[in-house]
Short mmCIF file of C-alpha atoms and ligand atoms in Angstrom, two decimals:
data_model
loop_
_atom_site.label_atom_id
_atom_site.label_comp_id
_atom_site.label_asym_id
_atom_site.label_seq_id
_atom_site.Cartn_x
_atom_site.Cartn_y
_atom_site.Cartn_z
CA MET A 1 -4.08 65.27 -2.23
CA LYS A 2 -4.39 64.13 1.38
CA LEU A 3 -3.71 60.44 2.01
CA THR A 4 -3.76 58.11 4.97
CA ILE A 5 -1.64 54.96 4.80
CA ILE A 6 -2.54 52.33 7.38
CA GLY A 7 0.32 49.96 8.18
CA THR A 8 3.79 51.52 8.19
CA GLY A 9 5.89 48.51 7.24
CA TYR A 10 7.90 47.99 4.06
CA VAL A 11 5.03 48.77 1.75
CA GLY A 12 3.24 51.40 3.84
CA LEU A 13 6.35 53.43 4.62
CA VAL A 14 7.68 53.37 1.06
CA THR A 15 4.22 54.20 -0.33
CA GLY A 16 3.76 57.06 2.13
CA ALA A 17 7.25 58.44 1.61
CA CYS A 18 7.04 58.32 -2.19
CA PHE A 19 3.58 59.92 -2.38
CA SER A 20 4.77 62.72 -0.08
CA GLU A 21 7.86 63.15 -2.27
CA MET A 22 5.51 63.69 -5.23
CA GLY A 23 3.52 66.38 -3.43
CA SER A 24 0.73 64.61 -1.57
CA HIS A 25 0.13 65.21 2.13
CA VAL A 26 0.52 61.83 3.77
CA THR A 27 -0.11 60.48 7.24
CA CYS A 28 1.24 57.01 8.00
CA VAL A 29 -0.59 55.15 10.74
CA ASP A 30 0.60 52.11 12.68
CA ILE A 31 -0.50 50.32 15.83
CA ASP A 32 3.14 49.84 16.79
CA LYS A 33 3.77 52.87 19.03
CA GLU A 34 7.51 52.30 19.23
CA LYS A 35 7.75 52.28 15.42
CA ILE A 36 5.83 55.56 15.18
CA ASP A 37 7.83 57.20 18.01
CA ASN A 38 11.07 56.16 16.32
CA LEU A 39 9.95 57.47 12.94
CA LYS A 40 9.20 60.82 14.55
CA LYS A 41 12.80 60.79 15.82
CA GLY A 42 14.07 59.97 12.34
CA ILE A 43 14.75 56.29 13.11
CA LEU A 44 13.49 54.03 10.33
CA PRO A 45 12.24 50.49 11.10
CA ILE A 46 13.75 49.00 7.94
CA TYR A 47 16.83 49.30 5.79
CA GLU A 48 15.95 50.34 2.27
CA PRO A 49 18.31 52.24 -0.05
CA GLY A 50 17.26 55.88 -0.56
CA LEU A 51 14.33 55.73 1.85
CA GLU A 52 15.82 57.53 4.83
CA SER A 53 16.46 60.86 3.12
CA ILE A 54 12.97 60.96 1.56
CA VAL A 55 11.37 60.20 4.93
CA LEU A 56 13.48 62.73 6.84
CA ASN A 57 13.04 65.53 4.28
CA ASN A 58 9.30 65.14 3.94
CA TYR A 59 8.78 64.79 7.68
CA LYS A 60 10.74 68.01 8.13
CA GLU A 61 8.64 69.72 5.43
CA GLY A 62 5.45 68.54 7.15
CA THR A 63 4.23 66.61 4.08
CA LEU A 64 4.79 63.25 5.79
CA ASN A 65 3.49 62.56 9.27
CA PHE A 66 3.27 59.59 11.59
CA THR A 67 0.62 58.68 14.14
CA THR A 68 -0.98 55.78 15.95
CA SER A 69 -4.40 57.44 15.69
CA LEU A 70 -6.38 56.66 12.56
CA ALA A 71 -9.12 59.05 13.68
CA GLN A 72 -6.61 61.91 13.75
CA ALA A 73 -5.16 60.98 10.34
CA ALA A 74 -8.61 60.63 8.79
CA LYS A 75 -9.61 64.29 9.29
CA ASP A 76 -10.28 65.86 5.85
CA CYS A 77 -8.83 62.80 4.18
CA ASN A 78 -10.66 60.78 1.57
CA VAL A 79 -8.05 58.31 0.34
CA PHE A 80 -7.10 55.44 2.66
CA PHE A 81 -4.47 52.88 1.74
CA ILE A 82 -4.56 49.56 3.59
CA ALA A 83 -0.95 48.32 3.75
CA VAL A 84 -0.99 45.91 6.68
CA GLY A 85 0.45 42.40 6.61
CA THR A 86 -1.36 39.38 5.16
CA PRO A 87 0.69 36.53 6.65
CA PRO A 88 -0.06 32.91 5.85
CA GLY A 89 -2.67 31.30 8.07
CA GLN A 90 -2.43 27.68 9.30
CA ASP A 91 -3.95 26.38 6.07
CA GLY A 92 -1.76 28.53 3.78
CA SER A 93 -4.49 31.09 3.01
CA ALA A 94 -3.73 34.78 3.40
CA ASP A 95 -4.74 35.80 6.91
CA LEU A 96 -7.05 38.76 6.40
CA GLN A 97 -7.65 39.62 10.05
CA TYR A 98 -5.50 42.79 9.95
CA VAL A 99 -6.97 44.00 6.64
CA LEU A 100 -10.54 43.50 7.83
CA GLN A 101 -9.82 45.08 11.20
CA VAL A 102 -8.51 48.16 9.40
CA ALA A 103 -11.60 48.16 7.15
CA ARG A 104 -13.82 48.32 10.24
CA GLN A 105 -11.68 51.11 11.69
CA ILE A 106 -11.97 53.08 8.44
CA GLY A 107 -15.76 52.61 8.53
CA SER A 108 -15.79 54.07 12.01
CA VAL A 109 -13.91 57.28 11.12
CA ILE A 110 -14.82 58.41 7.58
CA GLU A 111 -16.95 61.54 7.40
CA ASP A 112 -17.24 61.99 3.65
CA TYR A 113 -16.87 60.08 0.36
CA ALA A 114 -13.75 57.91 0.64
CA VAL A 115 -11.70 55.70 -1.62
CA ILE A 116 -10.32 52.72 0.28
CA VAL A 117 -7.33 51.21 -1.51
CA ASP A 118 -6.20 47.63 -0.89
CA LYS A 119 -2.43 47.89 -1.24
CA SER A 120 -1.76 44.72 0.74
CA THR A 121 -1.56 41.52 -1.29
CA VAL A 122 -5.00 40.01 -0.85
CA PRO A 123 -6.87 37.11 -2.49
CA VAL A 124 -9.57 37.51 -5.11
CA GLY A 125 -12.77 38.59 -3.40
CA THR A 126 -11.13 40.54 -0.56
CA ALA A 127 -12.37 43.93 -1.76
CA ASP A 128 -15.93 42.61 -1.33
CA LYS A 129 -15.08 41.62 2.25
CA VAL A 130 -13.54 45.02 2.94
CA ARG A 131 -16.65 46.70 1.49
CA ALA A 132 -18.90 44.59 3.73
CA GLN A 133 -16.92 45.50 6.87
CA VAL A 134 -16.98 49.22 6.09
CA SER A 135 -20.73 49.10 5.32
CA LYS A 136 -21.45 47.26 8.57
CA GLU A 137 -19.58 49.89 10.54
CA LEU A 138 -21.35 52.75 8.73
CA GLU A 139 -24.73 51.12 9.35
CA ALA A 140 -23.90 50.81 13.05
CA ARG A 141 -23.14 54.54 13.05
CA GLY A 142 -26.32 55.28 11.09
CA ALA A 143 -24.11 57.13 8.61
CA ALA A 144 -24.97 57.24 4.90
CA ILE A 145 -21.53 57.87 3.47
CA GLU A 146 -20.52 56.74 -0.01
CA PHE A 147 -17.24 54.94 -0.53
CA ASP A 148 -15.40 52.79 -3.09
CA VAL A 149 -12.94 49.97 -2.57
CA VAL A 150 -10.08 49.82 -5.06
CA SER A 151 -7.39 47.17 -5.57
CA ASN A 152 -3.94 48.64 -6.20
CA PRO A 153 -1.43 45.84 -5.59
CA GLU A 154 2.17 46.78 -4.93
CA PHE A 155 5.02 45.40 -7.03
CA LEU A 156 8.04 46.96 -5.29
CA LYS A 157 11.07 44.79 -4.62
CA GLU A 158 12.77 45.00 -1.25
CA GLY A 159 16.26 46.39 -1.78
CA ALA A 160 15.04 48.57 -4.67
CA ALA A 161 11.70 49.61 -3.23
CA VAL A 162 12.01 53.39 -3.55
CA ASN A 163 13.15 53.25 -7.15
CA ASP A 164 10.45 50.71 -8.00
CA PHE A 165 7.77 52.90 -6.45
CA LEU A 166 8.96 56.13 -8.04
CA LYS A 167 9.54 54.52 -11.43
CA PRO A 168 7.12 51.63 -11.67
CA ASP A 169 6.89 49.35 -14.73
CA ARG A 170 3.11 49.57 -14.43
CA ILE A 171 0.48 50.70 -11.96
CA ILE A 172 -2.40 48.26 -11.65
CA VAL A 173 -5.70 49.69 -10.53
CA GLY A 174 -8.77 47.56 -10.09
CA ALA A 175 -11.75 49.85 -9.73
CA ASP A 176 -15.41 49.13 -10.28
CA SER A 177 -16.44 52.81 -10.16
CA HIS A 178 -15.56 55.62 -12.56
CA ARG A 179 -15.27 58.09 -9.69
CA ALA A 180 -12.63 56.01 -7.89
CA ALA A 181 -10.71 55.26 -11.10
CA LYS A 182 -10.55 59.00 -11.88
CA LEU A 183 -9.19 59.79 -8.42
CA MET A 184 -6.56 57.04 -8.71
CA ARG A 185 -5.46 58.39 -12.09
CA ARG A 186 -4.98 61.85 -10.58
CA LEU A 187 -3.12 60.46 -7.59
CA TYR A 188 -0.64 58.48 -9.67
CA ALA A 189 -0.21 61.05 -12.45
CA PRO A 190 3.26 62.16 -11.19
CA PHE A 191 4.52 58.56 -11.45
CA SER A 192 3.24 58.09 -14.95
CA ARG A 193 4.58 61.13 -16.80
CA ASN A 194 6.89 59.70 -19.47
CA ARG A 195 4.25 57.20 -20.60
CA ASP A 196 0.89 56.03 -19.35
CA LYS A 197 1.78 53.29 -16.90
CA MET A 198 -1.70 52.85 -15.52
CA LEU A 199 -3.63 49.70 -16.28
CA PHE A 200 -7.26 49.82 -15.24
CA MET A 201 -9.27 46.65 -14.78
CA ASN A 202 -11.96 45.34 -12.48
CA VAL A 203 -11.15 44.74 -8.83
CA LYS A 204 -10.92 40.95 -8.96
CA ASP A 205 -8.65 41.00 -12.01
CA ALA A 206 -6.26 43.33 -10.16
CA GLU A 207 -6.27 41.12 -7.06
CA MET A 208 -5.41 38.10 -9.21
CA THR A 209 -2.72 39.96 -11.17
CA LYS A 210 -0.54 40.34 -8.07
CA TYR A 211 -0.68 36.63 -7.21
CA ALA A 212 -0.11 35.62 -10.83
CA ALA A 213 2.96 37.90 -11.04
CA ASN A 214 4.61 36.58 -7.88
CA SER A 215 3.75 32.98 -8.70
CA MET A 216 5.20 33.35 -12.19
CA LEU A 217 8.49 34.67 -10.77
CA ALA A 218 8.60 31.91 -8.15
CA THR A 219 7.93 29.37 -10.91
CA LYS A 220 10.88 30.65 -12.94
CA ILE A 221 13.17 30.27 -9.93
CA SER A 222 11.93 26.80 -9.02
CA PHE A 223 12.11 25.72 -12.66
CA MET A 224 15.74 26.78 -12.86
CA ASN A 225 16.57 25.10 -9.57
CA GLU A 226 15.04 21.90 -10.89
CA ILE A 227 17.20 22.15 -14.03
CA ALA A 228 20.26 22.89 -11.84
CA ASN A 229 19.75 19.74 -9.77
CA LEU A 230 19.50 17.70 -12.93
CA CYS A 231 22.59 19.39 -14.44
CA GLU A 232 24.55 18.47 -11.34
CA ARG A 233 23.78 14.80 -11.84
CA LEU A 234 24.55 14.85 -15.56
CA GLY A 235 27.91 16.64 -15.33
CA VAL A 236 26.47 19.77 -16.96
CA ASP A 237 27.27 23.33 -15.81
CA VAL A 238 23.93 25.05 -15.24
CA GLU A 239 25.56 28.47 -15.58
CA ASN A 240 26.21 27.80 -19.26
CA VAL A 241 22.67 26.52 -19.62
CA ARG A 242 21.35 29.68 -17.90
CA LYS A 243 23.18 31.95 -20.32
CA GLY A 244 22.16 29.72 -23.22
CA ILE A 245 18.46 29.94 -22.48
CA GLY A 246 18.48 33.52 -21.16
CA SER A 247 19.70 34.80 -24.52
CA ASP A 248 16.40 33.65 -26.01
CA SER A 249 14.28 36.81 -25.94
CA ARG A 250 11.19 34.72 -25.18
CA ILE A 251 12.84 33.58 -21.95
CA GLY A 252 15.12 36.45 -20.87
CA TYR A 253 17.80 36.51 -18.16
CA SER A 254 15.85 37.61 -15.13
CA PHE A 255 14.70 35.21 -12.43
CA ILE A 256 16.50 32.21 -13.90
CA TYR A 257 19.44 32.23 -11.48
CA PRO A 258 19.83 28.86 -9.79
CA GLY A 259 20.43 29.06 -6.06
CA CYS A 260 19.48 27.84 -2.62
CA GLY A 261 15.81 28.76 -2.79
CA TYR A 262 13.63 31.85 -2.69
CA GLY A 263 12.51 33.43 0.59
CA GLY A 264 11.18 36.74 1.83
CA SER A 265 7.79 37.88 2.92
CA CYS A 266 6.13 37.55 -0.48
CA PHE A 267 6.90 34.63 -2.80
CA PRO A 268 6.51 31.80 -0.25
CA LYS A 269 3.30 33.16 1.24
CA ASP A 270 1.76 34.28 -2.05
CA VAL A 271 2.34 30.94 -3.77
CA LYS A 272 0.81 29.19 -0.73
CA ALA A 273 -2.17 31.55 -0.74
CA LEU A 274 -2.81 31.03 -4.45
CA VAL A 275 -2.63 27.26 -3.97
CA LYS A 276 -5.27 27.59 -1.24
CA THR A 277 -7.45 29.85 -3.39
CA ALA A 278 -7.24 27.29 -6.20
CA LYS A 279 -8.12 24.38 -3.93
CA ASP A 280 -11.04 26.33 -2.43
CA ALA A 281 -12.27 26.88 -5.97
CA GLY A 282 -12.15 23.11 -6.59
CA PHE A 283 -9.05 23.28 -8.80
CA VAL A 284 -5.88 21.28 -8.23
CA PRO A 285 -2.92 23.64 -8.90
CA THR A 286 -0.42 20.92 -9.87
CA LEU A 287 2.26 23.33 -11.07
CA LEU A 288 2.07 25.71 -8.10
CA ASP A 289 2.24 22.79 -5.65
CA ALA A 290 5.44 21.66 -7.35
CA VAL A 291 6.92 25.19 -7.32
CA GLU A 292 6.55 25.30 -3.56
CA GLU A 293 7.82 21.77 -3.01
CA ARG A 294 10.90 22.38 -5.16
CA ASN A 295 11.65 25.53 -3.18
CA ASN A 296 11.35 23.79 0.18
CA LEU A 297 13.74 21.09 -1.06
CA GLN A 298 16.08 23.68 -2.54
CA LYS A 299 16.52 25.37 0.82
CA GLN A 300 17.95 22.07 2.08
CA VAL A 301 20.48 21.72 -0.73
CA LEU A 302 23.35 23.63 0.94
CA GLY A 303 23.00 21.75 4.25
CA ASN A 304 22.91 18.44 2.37
CA LYS A 305 26.05 19.37 0.42
CA VAL A 306 27.89 20.19 3.64
CA ILE A 307 26.82 16.87 5.17
CA ASN A 308 27.83 14.96 2.02
CA ARG A 309 31.27 16.55 2.22
CA PHE A 310 31.91 16.47 5.99
CA GLY A 311 29.66 13.63 7.20
CA GLN A 312 26.40 13.36 9.17
CA ASP A 313 28.07 14.28 12.46
CA LEU A 314 29.42 17.82 12.32
CA THR A 315 30.47 17.99 15.97
CA GLY A 316 33.69 19.99 16.29
CA ARG A 317 33.19 21.65 12.89
CA THR A 318 32.66 25.38 12.38
CA PHE A 319 31.13 26.94 9.29
CA GLY A 320 31.29 30.57 8.23
CA ILE A 321 28.05 31.77 6.66
CA TRP A 322 28.10 34.80 4.39
CA GLY A 323 24.69 36.41 4.10
CA LEU A 324 21.56 36.04 6.22
CA ALA A 325 18.98 38.26 4.49
CA PHE A 326 16.73 36.52 1.98
CA LYS A 327 18.34 38.61 -0.74
CA PRO A 328 20.88 41.44 -1.02
CA GLY A 329 19.79 45.03 -0.34
CA THR A 330 17.51 44.24 2.59
CA ASP A 331 17.69 43.17 6.23
CA ASP A 332 14.55 41.06 5.81
CA MET A 333 15.13 37.48 6.99
CA ARG A 334 11.59 36.20 6.64
CA GLU A 335 11.68 32.68 5.12
CA ALA A 336 15.37 33.18 4.28
CA SER A 337 17.35 30.14 3.11
CA SER A 338 19.98 30.99 5.75
CA ARG A 339 17.50 29.98 8.46
CA VAL A 340 17.11 26.45 7.05
CA LEU A 341 20.88 26.07 6.58
CA ILE A 342 21.75 27.28 10.08
CA LYS A 343 19.25 24.89 11.65
CA ALA A 344 20.53 21.93 9.60
CA LEU A 345 24.16 22.63 10.59
CA LEU A 346 23.35 23.12 14.27
CA ASP A 347 21.18 19.97 14.31
CA ALA A 348 24.17 18.04 12.96
CA GLY A 349 26.33 19.35 15.82
CA ALA A 350 28.26 22.15 14.10
CA ARG A 351 28.94 25.68 15.28
CA VAL A 352 28.35 28.54 12.89
CA ASN A 353 29.81 32.01 12.47
CA VAL A 354 27.51 34.36 10.59
CA TYR A 355 27.97 37.69 8.88
CA ASP A 356 25.60 39.86 6.86
CA PRO A 357 26.33 43.48 5.86
CA VAL A 358 22.94 44.73 7.16
CA ALA A 359 20.86 41.93 8.67
CA MET A 360 22.87 41.27 11.88
CA ASP A 361 20.43 43.09 14.19
CA GLN A 362 17.49 41.42 12.50
CA ALA A 363 19.19 38.04 12.90
CA ARG A 364 19.61 38.60 16.64
CA LYS A 365 15.87 39.31 16.86
CA GLU A 366 14.71 36.43 14.67
CA ILE A 367 16.99 33.47 15.30
CA PRO A 368 15.69 31.43 18.28
CA ALA A 369 17.68 31.86 21.52
CA GLN A 370 18.67 28.17 21.74
CA GLU A 371 20.20 28.43 18.24
CA GLN A 372 22.00 31.69 19.09
CA GLU A 373 23.97 29.87 21.82
CA LYS A 374 25.90 28.08 19.07
CA ILE A 375 26.16 31.04 16.74
CA CYS A 376 28.91 33.62 16.63
CA PHE A 377 27.78 36.94 15.13
CA ALA A 378 30.97 38.06 13.40
CA GLN A 379 32.24 41.64 13.11
CA ASP A 380 33.02 41.34 9.41
CA GLN A 381 32.99 38.82 6.60
CA TYR A 382 36.55 37.61 7.24
CA SER A 383 36.25 37.09 10.98
CA ALA A 384 33.26 34.84 10.20
CA LEU A 385 35.80 32.50 8.57
CA ASP A 386 38.18 32.29 11.51
CA THR A 387 39.15 28.58 11.88
CA ALA A 388 36.15 27.64 9.73
CA ASP A 389 35.95 24.30 7.95
CA ALA A 390 34.15 25.97 5.06
CA CYS A 391 32.74 29.25 3.83
CA ILE A 392 29.09 29.06 2.77
CA LEU A 393 27.75 31.88 0.63
CA VAL A 394 23.99 32.24 1.04
CA THR A 395 23.16 35.85 0.08
CA GLU A 396 24.95 37.38 -2.90
CA TRP A 397 25.82 40.78 -1.39
CA LYS A 398 28.28 42.76 -3.56
CA ALA A 399 30.85 42.67 -0.74
CA PHE A 400 31.13 38.89 -1.19
CA ARG A 401 31.63 38.95 -4.96
CA GLN A 402 35.39 39.37 -5.13
CA PRO A 403 36.74 38.40 -1.74
CA ASP A 404 40.39 38.29 -0.78
CA PHE A 405 41.02 34.57 -1.27
CA LYS A 406 44.50 34.77 0.24
CA LYS A 407 43.10 36.26 3.42
CA MET A 408 40.36 33.62 3.48
CA ALA A 409 42.91 30.83 3.07
CA SER A 410 45.03 32.19 5.92
CA LEU A 411 42.04 32.22 8.28
CA MET A 412 40.23 29.00 7.44
CA LYS A 413 40.99 25.54 8.81
CA GLU A 414 39.96 23.87 5.55
CA ARG A 415 39.79 25.54 2.15
CA VAL A 416 36.24 24.70 1.07
CA ILE A 417 33.63 27.02 -0.43
CA PHE A 418 29.94 26.27 -0.84
CA ASP A 419 28.55 28.82 -3.27
CA GLY A 420 24.78 28.91 -2.78
CA ARG A 421 24.30 31.57 -5.48
CA ASN A 422 26.89 30.56 -8.10
CA GLN A 423 28.75 33.83 -7.62
CA TYR A 424 32.22 32.48 -8.23
CA ASP A 425 34.13 31.07 -11.15
CA PRO A 426 34.92 27.49 -10.10
CA ASP A 427 38.27 27.54 -11.96
CA GLU A 428 39.35 30.74 -10.20
CA ILE A 429 38.39 29.26 -6.84
CA LYS A 430 40.31 26.07 -7.55
CA GLU A 431 43.35 28.08 -8.68
CA ALA A 432 43.21 29.93 -5.37
CA GLY A 433 43.55 26.54 -3.68
CA PHE A 434 39.94 26.03 -2.63
CA GLU A 435 37.57 23.15 -3.14
CA TYR A 436 34.42 24.47 -4.84
CA HIS A 437 30.79 23.36 -4.48
CA GLY A 438 28.21 25.33 -6.45
CA ILE A 439 24.58 24.76 -7.36
CA GLY A 440 24.06 22.67 -10.50
CA ARG A 441 27.71 22.61 -11.45
CA GLU A 442 29.03 19.31 -10.12
CA LEU A 443 27.96 16.80 -7.51
CA GLY A 444 29.24 18.39 -4.33
N1 NAD B 501 7.42 43.58 1.60
C1 NAD B 501 7.30 43.55 0.29
O1 NAD B 501 8.28 43.49 -0.45
C2 NAD B 501 5.95 43.61 -0.35
C3 NAD B 501 5.85 43.90 -1.72
C4 NAD B 501 4.59 43.96 -2.29
C5 NAD B 501 3.46 43.70 -1.53
N2 NAD B 501 3.59 43.39 -0.21
C6 NAD B 501 2.37 43.14 0.57
O2 NAD B 501 2.07 44.32 1.32
C7 NAD B 501 1.48 43.97 2.58
C8 NAD B 501 2.30 44.57 3.72
O3 NAD B 501 3.58 43.97 3.68
P1 NAD B 501 4.81 44.58 4.50
O4 NAD B 501 6.00 43.79 4.11
O5 NAD B 501 4.81 46.05 4.34
O6 NAD B 501 4.36 44.20 6.00
P2 NAD B 501 5.04 44.67 7.37
O7 NAD B 501 4.85 43.54 8.29
O8 NAD B 501 6.42 45.18 7.10
O9 NAD B 501 4.16 45.91 7.83
C9 NAD B 501 2.82 45.82 8.24
C10 NAD B 501 2.56 46.90 9.27
O10 NAD B 501 1.17 46.97 9.55
C11 NAD B 501 1.02 47.32 10.92
N3 NAD B 501 -0.36 47.03 11.35
C12 NAD B 501 -0.96 45.85 11.58
N4 NAD B 501 -2.24 46.04 11.97
C13 NAD B 501 -2.47 47.38 11.96
C14 NAD B 501 -3.60 48.20 12.24
N5 NAD B 501 -4.76 47.69 12.61
N6 NAD B 501 -3.45 49.53 12.13
C15 NAD B 501 -2.27 50.08 11.76
N7 NAD B 501 -1.18 49.35 11.49
C16 NAD B 501 -1.27 48.02 11.58
C17 NAD B 501 2.09 46.51 11.61
O11 NAD B 501 2.39 47.01 12.90
C18 NAD B 501 3.26 46.66 10.61
O12 NAD B 501 4.06 47.79 10.95
C19 NAD B 501 1.41 42.45 2.59
O13 NAD B 501 0.15 42.04 2.13
C20 NAD B 501 2.48 42.04 1.61
O14 NAD B 501 2.23 40.80 1.02
C21 NAD B 501 4.80 43.35 0.40
#
């Protein structure tokens, strides 16, 4: 099948690469010329395990192509995936300007029956808006071309995106026409061979499913962070509580790790957007409001712990931060907890040394210039601790799991560890001569 993917970011590139890997002919379109030029040279815009080889092989085979011209990609193509960003607007709603712009562009280029697939995360009712934009464009052209709009939300996780796409738990398709549903079944057949993973529903149900899934996961995290804060005040170790409740099959172990808050391009914006959708519908989403508030507070927890330990004025202090990405396996720093921590430490007068195994370049692009003046971008995890007053673990990369404590002790000015992801055994840390501050384990 011939596909056009519009928007070649995390979702668009992974979607395009994986469909081409399964035999479709894919053209990825983006307005960012530099991104497209780089892709043609084999330079990927993102770090994602396993993605590079799939992109390079399929580009070489001619089954995956890149262009800035939608008109060129659209020739003989009747499946269009919209995979552009839907960032939060001022009021928290998903900003649909890019999605609707692409809808108009699609309306201006299709020549034959087309299925237009909303892959971006978009609020309930967006497919109707996409349909209206395409129709308007077709009317302006005087073209009577049939088309369907399908919702096919993406559930990949950054850091495991290729695997998630190739081996999905489920494939949600919201389609109001039999013709479109049939085409989507054919398209996804290679991903659904060992069992039928496809769940068909109407378009609005599919749109809502994506927001409900992300909000549920965010709720689990915020719930556990709330319990952790309470544990800390009651002299309870939340890690024992986590294992205790996770062993209940109704609860399970995933997404109940206490920490310093969730970030990334999805959970924060999707919870906000669902809150806005609810309020627009005249419903007060009490629980979702609290999920977001708890997360905002949780991102401040590490900074507050450092201030409690070292005082309000951190002038003359240096802190080594391990991990900048919002989670391991990605260089994505959007809404990362590290951003809130760095700002809090700098505002209190400290200097910070930072190290992340893959997000250093991204950090240089994203951290404001006035903050970078007081930041040292370290060569490796140990040089980030040179003369540091404390080591602060923010992202639980594997490289930080079993560090050389002797080496750390020899480099650091004071032997203090703030463990924002509860990666370490407090007793082991204390035996190694360090003071330990975790999340939900003791009042640090
Ligand atoms: N990143 C994730 O983990 C993830 C997972 C599931 C769903 N989603 C959703 O998928 C959507 C895309 O997210 P992303 O992280 O891939 O975004 P991204 O910012 O990485 O990529 C979006 C791309 O779209 C391009 N673009 C914008 N307007 C365009 C236009 N008119 N024509 C062509 N290209 C255009 C941008 O240049 C950019 O390269 C969002 O709605 C997001 O919520 C993201």
